Coordinates of C-alpha atoms in Angstrom, one line a residue:
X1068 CA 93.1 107.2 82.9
X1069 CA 90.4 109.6 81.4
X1070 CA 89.0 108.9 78.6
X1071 CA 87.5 111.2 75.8
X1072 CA 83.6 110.8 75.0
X1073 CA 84.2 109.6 71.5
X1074 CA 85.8 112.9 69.3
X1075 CA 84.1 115.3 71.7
X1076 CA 86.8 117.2 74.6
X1077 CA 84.0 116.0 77.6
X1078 CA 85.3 112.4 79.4
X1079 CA 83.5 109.8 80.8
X1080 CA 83.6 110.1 84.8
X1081 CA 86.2 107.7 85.9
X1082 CA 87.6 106.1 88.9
X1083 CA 90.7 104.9 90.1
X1084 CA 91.4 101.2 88.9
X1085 CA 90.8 98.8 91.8
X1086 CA 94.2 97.4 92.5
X1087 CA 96.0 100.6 92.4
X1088 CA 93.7 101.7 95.3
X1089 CA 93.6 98.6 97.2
X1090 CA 97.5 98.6 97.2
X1091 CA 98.0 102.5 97.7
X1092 CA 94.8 104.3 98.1
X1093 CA 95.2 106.8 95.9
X1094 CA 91.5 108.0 94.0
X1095 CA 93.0 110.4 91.3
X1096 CA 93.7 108.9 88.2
X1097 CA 97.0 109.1 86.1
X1098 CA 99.3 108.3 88.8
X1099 CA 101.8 105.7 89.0
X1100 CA 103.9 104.4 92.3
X1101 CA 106.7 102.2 93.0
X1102 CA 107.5 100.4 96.3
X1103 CA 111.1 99.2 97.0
X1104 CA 110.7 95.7 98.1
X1105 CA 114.0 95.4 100.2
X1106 CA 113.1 98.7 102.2
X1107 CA 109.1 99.1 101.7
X1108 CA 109.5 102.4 100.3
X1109 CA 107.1 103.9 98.6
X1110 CA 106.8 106.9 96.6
X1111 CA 103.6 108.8 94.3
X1112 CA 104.0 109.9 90.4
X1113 CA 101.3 112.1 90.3
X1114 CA 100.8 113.6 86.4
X1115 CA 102.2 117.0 85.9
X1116 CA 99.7 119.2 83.7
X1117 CA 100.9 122.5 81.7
X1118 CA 100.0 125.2 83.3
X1119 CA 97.0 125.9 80.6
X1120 CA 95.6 122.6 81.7
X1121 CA 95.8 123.4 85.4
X1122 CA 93.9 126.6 85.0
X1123 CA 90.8 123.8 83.8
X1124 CA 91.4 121.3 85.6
X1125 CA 93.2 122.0 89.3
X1126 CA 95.6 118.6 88.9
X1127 CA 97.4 117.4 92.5
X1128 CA 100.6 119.6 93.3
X1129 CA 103.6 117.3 94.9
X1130 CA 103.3 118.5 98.2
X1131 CA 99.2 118.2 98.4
X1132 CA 99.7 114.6 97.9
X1133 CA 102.2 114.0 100.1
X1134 CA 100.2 115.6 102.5
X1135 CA 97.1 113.3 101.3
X1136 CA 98.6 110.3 101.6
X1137 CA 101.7 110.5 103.6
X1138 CA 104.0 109.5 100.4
X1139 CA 106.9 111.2 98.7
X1140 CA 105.8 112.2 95.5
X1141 CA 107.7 112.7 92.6
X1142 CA 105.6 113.9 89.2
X1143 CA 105.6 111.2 86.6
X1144 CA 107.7 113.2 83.8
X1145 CA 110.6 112.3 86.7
X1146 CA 109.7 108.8 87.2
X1147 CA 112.2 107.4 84.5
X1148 CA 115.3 108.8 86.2
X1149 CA 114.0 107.7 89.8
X1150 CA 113.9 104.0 88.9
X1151 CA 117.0 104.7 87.0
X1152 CA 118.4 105.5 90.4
X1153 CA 117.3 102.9 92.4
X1154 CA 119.2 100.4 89.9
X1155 CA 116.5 97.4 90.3
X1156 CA 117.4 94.2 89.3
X1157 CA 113.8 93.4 88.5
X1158 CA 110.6 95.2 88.1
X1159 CA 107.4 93.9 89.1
X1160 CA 104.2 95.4 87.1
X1161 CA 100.3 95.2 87.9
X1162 CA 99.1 93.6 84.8
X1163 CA 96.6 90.6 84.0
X1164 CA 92.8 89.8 83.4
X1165 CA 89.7 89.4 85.3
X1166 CA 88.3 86.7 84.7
X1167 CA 84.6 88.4 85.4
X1168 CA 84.9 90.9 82.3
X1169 CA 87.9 89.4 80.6
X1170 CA 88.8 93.5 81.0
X1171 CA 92.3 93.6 81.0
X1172 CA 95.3 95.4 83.4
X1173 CA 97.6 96.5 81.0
X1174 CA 101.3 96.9 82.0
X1175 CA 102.9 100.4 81.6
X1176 CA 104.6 100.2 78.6
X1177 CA 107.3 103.2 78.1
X1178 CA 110.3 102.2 75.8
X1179 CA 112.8 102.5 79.1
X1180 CA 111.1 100.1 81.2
X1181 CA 112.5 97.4 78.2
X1182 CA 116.1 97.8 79.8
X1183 CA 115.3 96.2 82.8
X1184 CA 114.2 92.5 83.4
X1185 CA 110.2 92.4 83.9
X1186 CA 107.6 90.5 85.9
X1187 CA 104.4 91.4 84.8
X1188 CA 102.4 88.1 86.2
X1189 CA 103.0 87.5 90.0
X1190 CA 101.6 91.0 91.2
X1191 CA 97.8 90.9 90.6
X1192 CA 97.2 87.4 91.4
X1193 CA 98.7 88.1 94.6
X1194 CA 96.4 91.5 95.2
X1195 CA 93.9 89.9 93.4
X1196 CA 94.1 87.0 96.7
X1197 CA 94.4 90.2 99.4
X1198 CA 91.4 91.9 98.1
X1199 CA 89.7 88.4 98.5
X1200 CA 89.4 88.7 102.2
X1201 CA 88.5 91.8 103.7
X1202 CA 90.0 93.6 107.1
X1203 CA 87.6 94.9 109.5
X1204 CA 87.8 98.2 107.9
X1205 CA 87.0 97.2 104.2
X1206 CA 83.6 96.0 105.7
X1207 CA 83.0 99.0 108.1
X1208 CA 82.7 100.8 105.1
X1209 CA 81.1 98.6 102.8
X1210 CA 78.7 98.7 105.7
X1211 CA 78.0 102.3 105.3
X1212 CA 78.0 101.4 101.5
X1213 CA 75.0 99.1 101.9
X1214 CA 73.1 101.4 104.7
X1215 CA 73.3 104.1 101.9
X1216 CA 71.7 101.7 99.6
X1217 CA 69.3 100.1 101.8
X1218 CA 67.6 103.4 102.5
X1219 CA 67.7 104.3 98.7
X1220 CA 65.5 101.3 98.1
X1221 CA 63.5 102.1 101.1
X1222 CA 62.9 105.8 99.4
X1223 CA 61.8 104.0 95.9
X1224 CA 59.4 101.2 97.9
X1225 CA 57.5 104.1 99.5
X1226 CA 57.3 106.8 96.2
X1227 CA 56.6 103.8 94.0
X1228 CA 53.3 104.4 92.3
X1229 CA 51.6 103.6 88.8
X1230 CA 52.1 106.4 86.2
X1231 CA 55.3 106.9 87.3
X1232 CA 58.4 106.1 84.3
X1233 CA 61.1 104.0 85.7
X1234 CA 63.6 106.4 85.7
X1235 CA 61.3 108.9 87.8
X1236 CA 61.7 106.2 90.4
X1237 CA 65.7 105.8 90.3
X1238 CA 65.5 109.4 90.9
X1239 CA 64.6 108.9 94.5
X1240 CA 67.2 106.6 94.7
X1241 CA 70.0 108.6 93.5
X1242 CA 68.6 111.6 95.3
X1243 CA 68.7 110.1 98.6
X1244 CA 72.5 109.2 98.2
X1245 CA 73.5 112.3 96.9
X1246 CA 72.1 114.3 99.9
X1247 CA 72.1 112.4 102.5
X1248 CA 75.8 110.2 101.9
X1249 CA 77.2 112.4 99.1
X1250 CA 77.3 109.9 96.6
X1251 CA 79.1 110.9 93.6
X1252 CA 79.3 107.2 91.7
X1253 CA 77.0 104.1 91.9
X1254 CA 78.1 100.1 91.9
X1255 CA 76.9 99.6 88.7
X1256 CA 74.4 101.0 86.2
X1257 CA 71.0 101.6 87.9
X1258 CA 68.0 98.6 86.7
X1259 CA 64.7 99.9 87.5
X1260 CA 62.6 97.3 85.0
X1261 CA 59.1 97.2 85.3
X1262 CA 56.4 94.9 84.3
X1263 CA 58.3 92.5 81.7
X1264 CA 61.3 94.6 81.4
X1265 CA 62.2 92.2 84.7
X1266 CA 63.1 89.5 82.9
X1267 CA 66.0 91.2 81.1
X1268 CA 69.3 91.3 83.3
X1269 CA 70.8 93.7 82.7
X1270 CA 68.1 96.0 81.4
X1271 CA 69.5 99.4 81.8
X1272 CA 66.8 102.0 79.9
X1273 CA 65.0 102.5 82.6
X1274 CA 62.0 104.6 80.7
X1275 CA 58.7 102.7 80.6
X1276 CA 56.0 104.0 82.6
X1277 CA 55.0 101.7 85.3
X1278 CA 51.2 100.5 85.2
X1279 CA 49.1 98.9 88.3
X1280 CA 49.8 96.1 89.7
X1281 CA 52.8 95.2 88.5
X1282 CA 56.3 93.9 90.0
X1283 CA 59.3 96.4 89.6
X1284 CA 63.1 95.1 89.9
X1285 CA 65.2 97.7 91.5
X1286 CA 68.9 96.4 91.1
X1287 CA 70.9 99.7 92.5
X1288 CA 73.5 100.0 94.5
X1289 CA 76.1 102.8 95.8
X1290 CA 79.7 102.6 96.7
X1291 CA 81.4 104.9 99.2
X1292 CA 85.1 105.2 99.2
X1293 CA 85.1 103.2 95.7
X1294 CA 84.0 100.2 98.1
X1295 CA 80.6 98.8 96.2
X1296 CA 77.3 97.3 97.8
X1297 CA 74.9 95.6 95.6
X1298 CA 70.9 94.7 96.2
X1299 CA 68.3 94.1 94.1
X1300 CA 64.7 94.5 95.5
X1301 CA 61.0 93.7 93.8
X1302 CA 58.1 95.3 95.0
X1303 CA 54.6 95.9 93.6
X1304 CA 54.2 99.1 91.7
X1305 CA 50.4 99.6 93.7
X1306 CA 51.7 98.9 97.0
X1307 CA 50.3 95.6 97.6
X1308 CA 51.5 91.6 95.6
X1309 CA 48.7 89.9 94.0
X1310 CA 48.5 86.3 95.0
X1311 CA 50.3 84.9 92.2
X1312 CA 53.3 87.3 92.9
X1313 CA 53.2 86.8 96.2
X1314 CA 53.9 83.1 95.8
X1315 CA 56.8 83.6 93.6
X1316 CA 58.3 86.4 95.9
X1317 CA 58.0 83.9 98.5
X1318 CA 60.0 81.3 97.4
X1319 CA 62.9 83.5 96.2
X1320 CA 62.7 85.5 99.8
X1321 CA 63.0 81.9 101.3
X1322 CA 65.7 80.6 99.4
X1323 CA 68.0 84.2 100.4
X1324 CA 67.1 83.4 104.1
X1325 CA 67.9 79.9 104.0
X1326 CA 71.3 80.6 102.0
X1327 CA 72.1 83.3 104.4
X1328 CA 71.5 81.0 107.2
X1329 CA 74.0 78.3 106.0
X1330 CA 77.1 80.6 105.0
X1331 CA 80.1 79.9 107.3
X1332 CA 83.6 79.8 107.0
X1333 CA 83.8 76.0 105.4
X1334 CA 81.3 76.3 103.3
X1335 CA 81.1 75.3 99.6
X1336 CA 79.7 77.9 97.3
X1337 CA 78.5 75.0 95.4
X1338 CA 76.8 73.2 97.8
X1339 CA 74.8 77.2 98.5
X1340 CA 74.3 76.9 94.2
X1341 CA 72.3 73.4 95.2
X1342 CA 70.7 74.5 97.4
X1343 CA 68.8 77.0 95.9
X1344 CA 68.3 75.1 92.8
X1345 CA 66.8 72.5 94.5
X1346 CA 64.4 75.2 96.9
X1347 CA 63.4 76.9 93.3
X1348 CA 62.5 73.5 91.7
X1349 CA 60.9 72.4 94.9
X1350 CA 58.7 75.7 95.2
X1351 CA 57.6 75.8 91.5
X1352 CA 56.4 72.5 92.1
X1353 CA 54.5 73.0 94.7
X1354 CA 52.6 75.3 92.3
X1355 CA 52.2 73.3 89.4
X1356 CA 54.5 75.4 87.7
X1357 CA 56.7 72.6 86.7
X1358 CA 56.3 69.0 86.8
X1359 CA 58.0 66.0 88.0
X1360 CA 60.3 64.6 90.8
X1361 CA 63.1 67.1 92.2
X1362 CA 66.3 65.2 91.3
X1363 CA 65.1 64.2 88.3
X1364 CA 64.4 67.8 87.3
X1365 CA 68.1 69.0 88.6
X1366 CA 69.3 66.2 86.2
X1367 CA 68.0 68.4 83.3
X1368 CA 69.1 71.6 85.0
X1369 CA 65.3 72.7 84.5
X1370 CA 66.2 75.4 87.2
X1371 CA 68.4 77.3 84.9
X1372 CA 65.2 77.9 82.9
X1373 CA 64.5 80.4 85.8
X1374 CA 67.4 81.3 87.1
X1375 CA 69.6 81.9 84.5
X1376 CA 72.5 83.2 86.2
X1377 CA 74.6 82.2 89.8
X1378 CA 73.3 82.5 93.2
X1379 CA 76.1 85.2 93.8
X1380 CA 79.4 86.8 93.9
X1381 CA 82.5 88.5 95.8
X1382 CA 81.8 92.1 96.4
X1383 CA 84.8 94.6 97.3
X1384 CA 86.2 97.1 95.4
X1385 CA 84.5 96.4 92.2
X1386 CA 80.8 94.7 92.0
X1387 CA 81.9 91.4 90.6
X1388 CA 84.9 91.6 92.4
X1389 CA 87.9 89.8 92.1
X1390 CA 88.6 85.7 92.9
X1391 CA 85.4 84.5 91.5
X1392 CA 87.7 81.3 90.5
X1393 CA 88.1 80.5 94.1
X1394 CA 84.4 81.0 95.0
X1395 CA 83.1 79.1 92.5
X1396 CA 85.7 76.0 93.5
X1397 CA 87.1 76.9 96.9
X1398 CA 85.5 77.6 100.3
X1399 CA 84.3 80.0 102.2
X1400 CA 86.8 81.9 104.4
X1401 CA 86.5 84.5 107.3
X1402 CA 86.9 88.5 105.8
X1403 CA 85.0 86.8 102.5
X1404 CA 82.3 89.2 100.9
X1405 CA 79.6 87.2 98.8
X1406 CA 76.4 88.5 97.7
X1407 CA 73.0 86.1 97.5
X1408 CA 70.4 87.1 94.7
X1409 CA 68.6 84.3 93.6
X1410 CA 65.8 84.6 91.5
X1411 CA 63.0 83.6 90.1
X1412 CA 62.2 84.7 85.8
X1413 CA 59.8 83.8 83.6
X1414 CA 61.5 84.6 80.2
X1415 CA 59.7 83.8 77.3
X1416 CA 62.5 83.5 74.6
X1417 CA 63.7 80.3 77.6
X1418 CA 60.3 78.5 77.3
X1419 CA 60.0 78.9 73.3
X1420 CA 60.8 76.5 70.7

């Protein structure tokens, strides 16, 4: 649903939540639906707005989104005498918590639905499993998701130059996917850190001005029919690594080849997580970065010192998307998006007493 930028009348862009538009595809918020499970009928509560509101903000009118979608629709102030209709003996709601945000789906919770029995925990573990593996056209578009993305990178890589402020730089990014793929809402909050500002996650200010010879981290991403991409690129602000960056880039490049060349259907994610750990350890040895014998060094988890976070994650309808319980202790299945970032950081609050 919208919501209101703290007490002010202006809301915060929003989408449609993920499972609602997996299971019905519906991209306007404040609608509800209801399929009939002994029939597979399914029918569209789209919100009905006063007329003053409709002057400012043009809701969806019955028969446009019947047309949209190819669904009855029925506005939501009729939705209680529907269901009343259909006399169900039990009501199955979307409601529970991903485990990636611990963000919760809350169930609908008007005072009639309490006269009728409730289920409000098989439904999204079950979509939650769906959305897991993805049809043929899932990936076409997340496809044309990470094309849009690619070439956004491509657009910072050859604009990138010293004097410039981060956010000058995302600008080329966002530029190229509003005009060329009509872009309207990105994967995830853009990261352009520069210098230092690398070895912060999630660093979102994205305002220094980038000097010579320094690495930038460009973690942006688009998504195209609400389907996300995700990559993260590192490039030298001057055009060209220094040896010492070079190295380091090397290593991490290596590792994302090497992972990508041992995904298959089978797979453990874990034994992917090892392997990188153990490529990271054995490249920063191999500079007299760190010290010591491989297995002994994964013993101690010294890798987490420079890697702080997973090798990867589902991708789908939402960045972190859902069933990252199964990846992190099942295997890998055909239709299974993953993404594979590792990395490399030198974080000085991680090597300091």
């Amino acid at each position: 649903e919208e919501m209101l930028i703290d007490s002010t009348d202006t809301n915060y862009d929003v989408m449609q939540e993920s499972c609602f538009y997996y299971s019905f595809g519906v991209q306007e918020v404040g609608f509800h639906a209801c399929i009939e499970l002994d029939t597979g009928n399914t029918t569209l509560f789209p919100p009905k707005s006063s007329i003053i509101m409709s002057i400012f903000q043009n809701p969806p009118r019955k028969a446009d989104v019947t047309k949209k979608y190819g669904l009855p629709a029925i506005y939501g102030s009729k939705m209680e005498q529907t269901i009343k209709a259909l006399n169900p003996s039990m009501i199955f709601l979307c409601a529970g918590t991903n485990i990636c945000s611990d963000g919760k789906i809350e169930p609908p919770n008007y005072p009639w639905l309490k006269t009728y029995q409730l289920n409000a925990e098989c439904v999204y573990p079950l979509i939650s499993r769906l959305r897991m593996i993805k049809s043929p056209e899932e990936i076409d578009v997340m496809k044309s998701a990470i094309e849009a993305t690619a070439e956004g990178h491509i657009e910072m890589m050859k604009n990138c130059k010293p004097g410039l402020r981060e956010a000058q730089l995302m600008g080329f990014f966002r530029n190229e996917g509003l005009f060329k793929y009509n872009v309207k809402f990105n994967a995830y909050p853009d990261i352009v850190a520069s210098s230092t500002n690398a070895a912060t996650l999630h660093y979102e200010i994205n305002n220094r001005i980038m000097q010579p010879n320094e690495l930038v981290l460009c973690d942006c991403a688009h998504r195209i029919c609400q389907y996300c991409s995700d990559i993260t690129t590192t490039f030298p602000t001057s055009g060209k690594f220094t040896e010492k960056q070079k190295q380091i880039y090397e290593i991490v490049l290596g590792i994302n080849r090497k992972v990508q060349t041992e995904l298959k259907q089978g797979v453990l994610w874990g034994q992917m997580e090892a392997l990188c750990s153990r490529m990271i350890l054995e490249g920063l040895l191999k500079l007299g970065i760190v010290k010591g014998d491989v297995d002994t060094l994964l013993k101690s988890r010294v890798q987490r010192l420079f890697m702080p976070h997973s090798l990867g994650h589902f991708l789908g309808l939402d960045a972190h998307d859902v069933g990252m319980e199964h990846l992190h202790l099942g295997t890998l299945m055909s239709g299974m998006v993953v993404t594979v970032e590792p990395g490399i950081y030198f974080i000085n609050m991680m090597f300091t007493k």
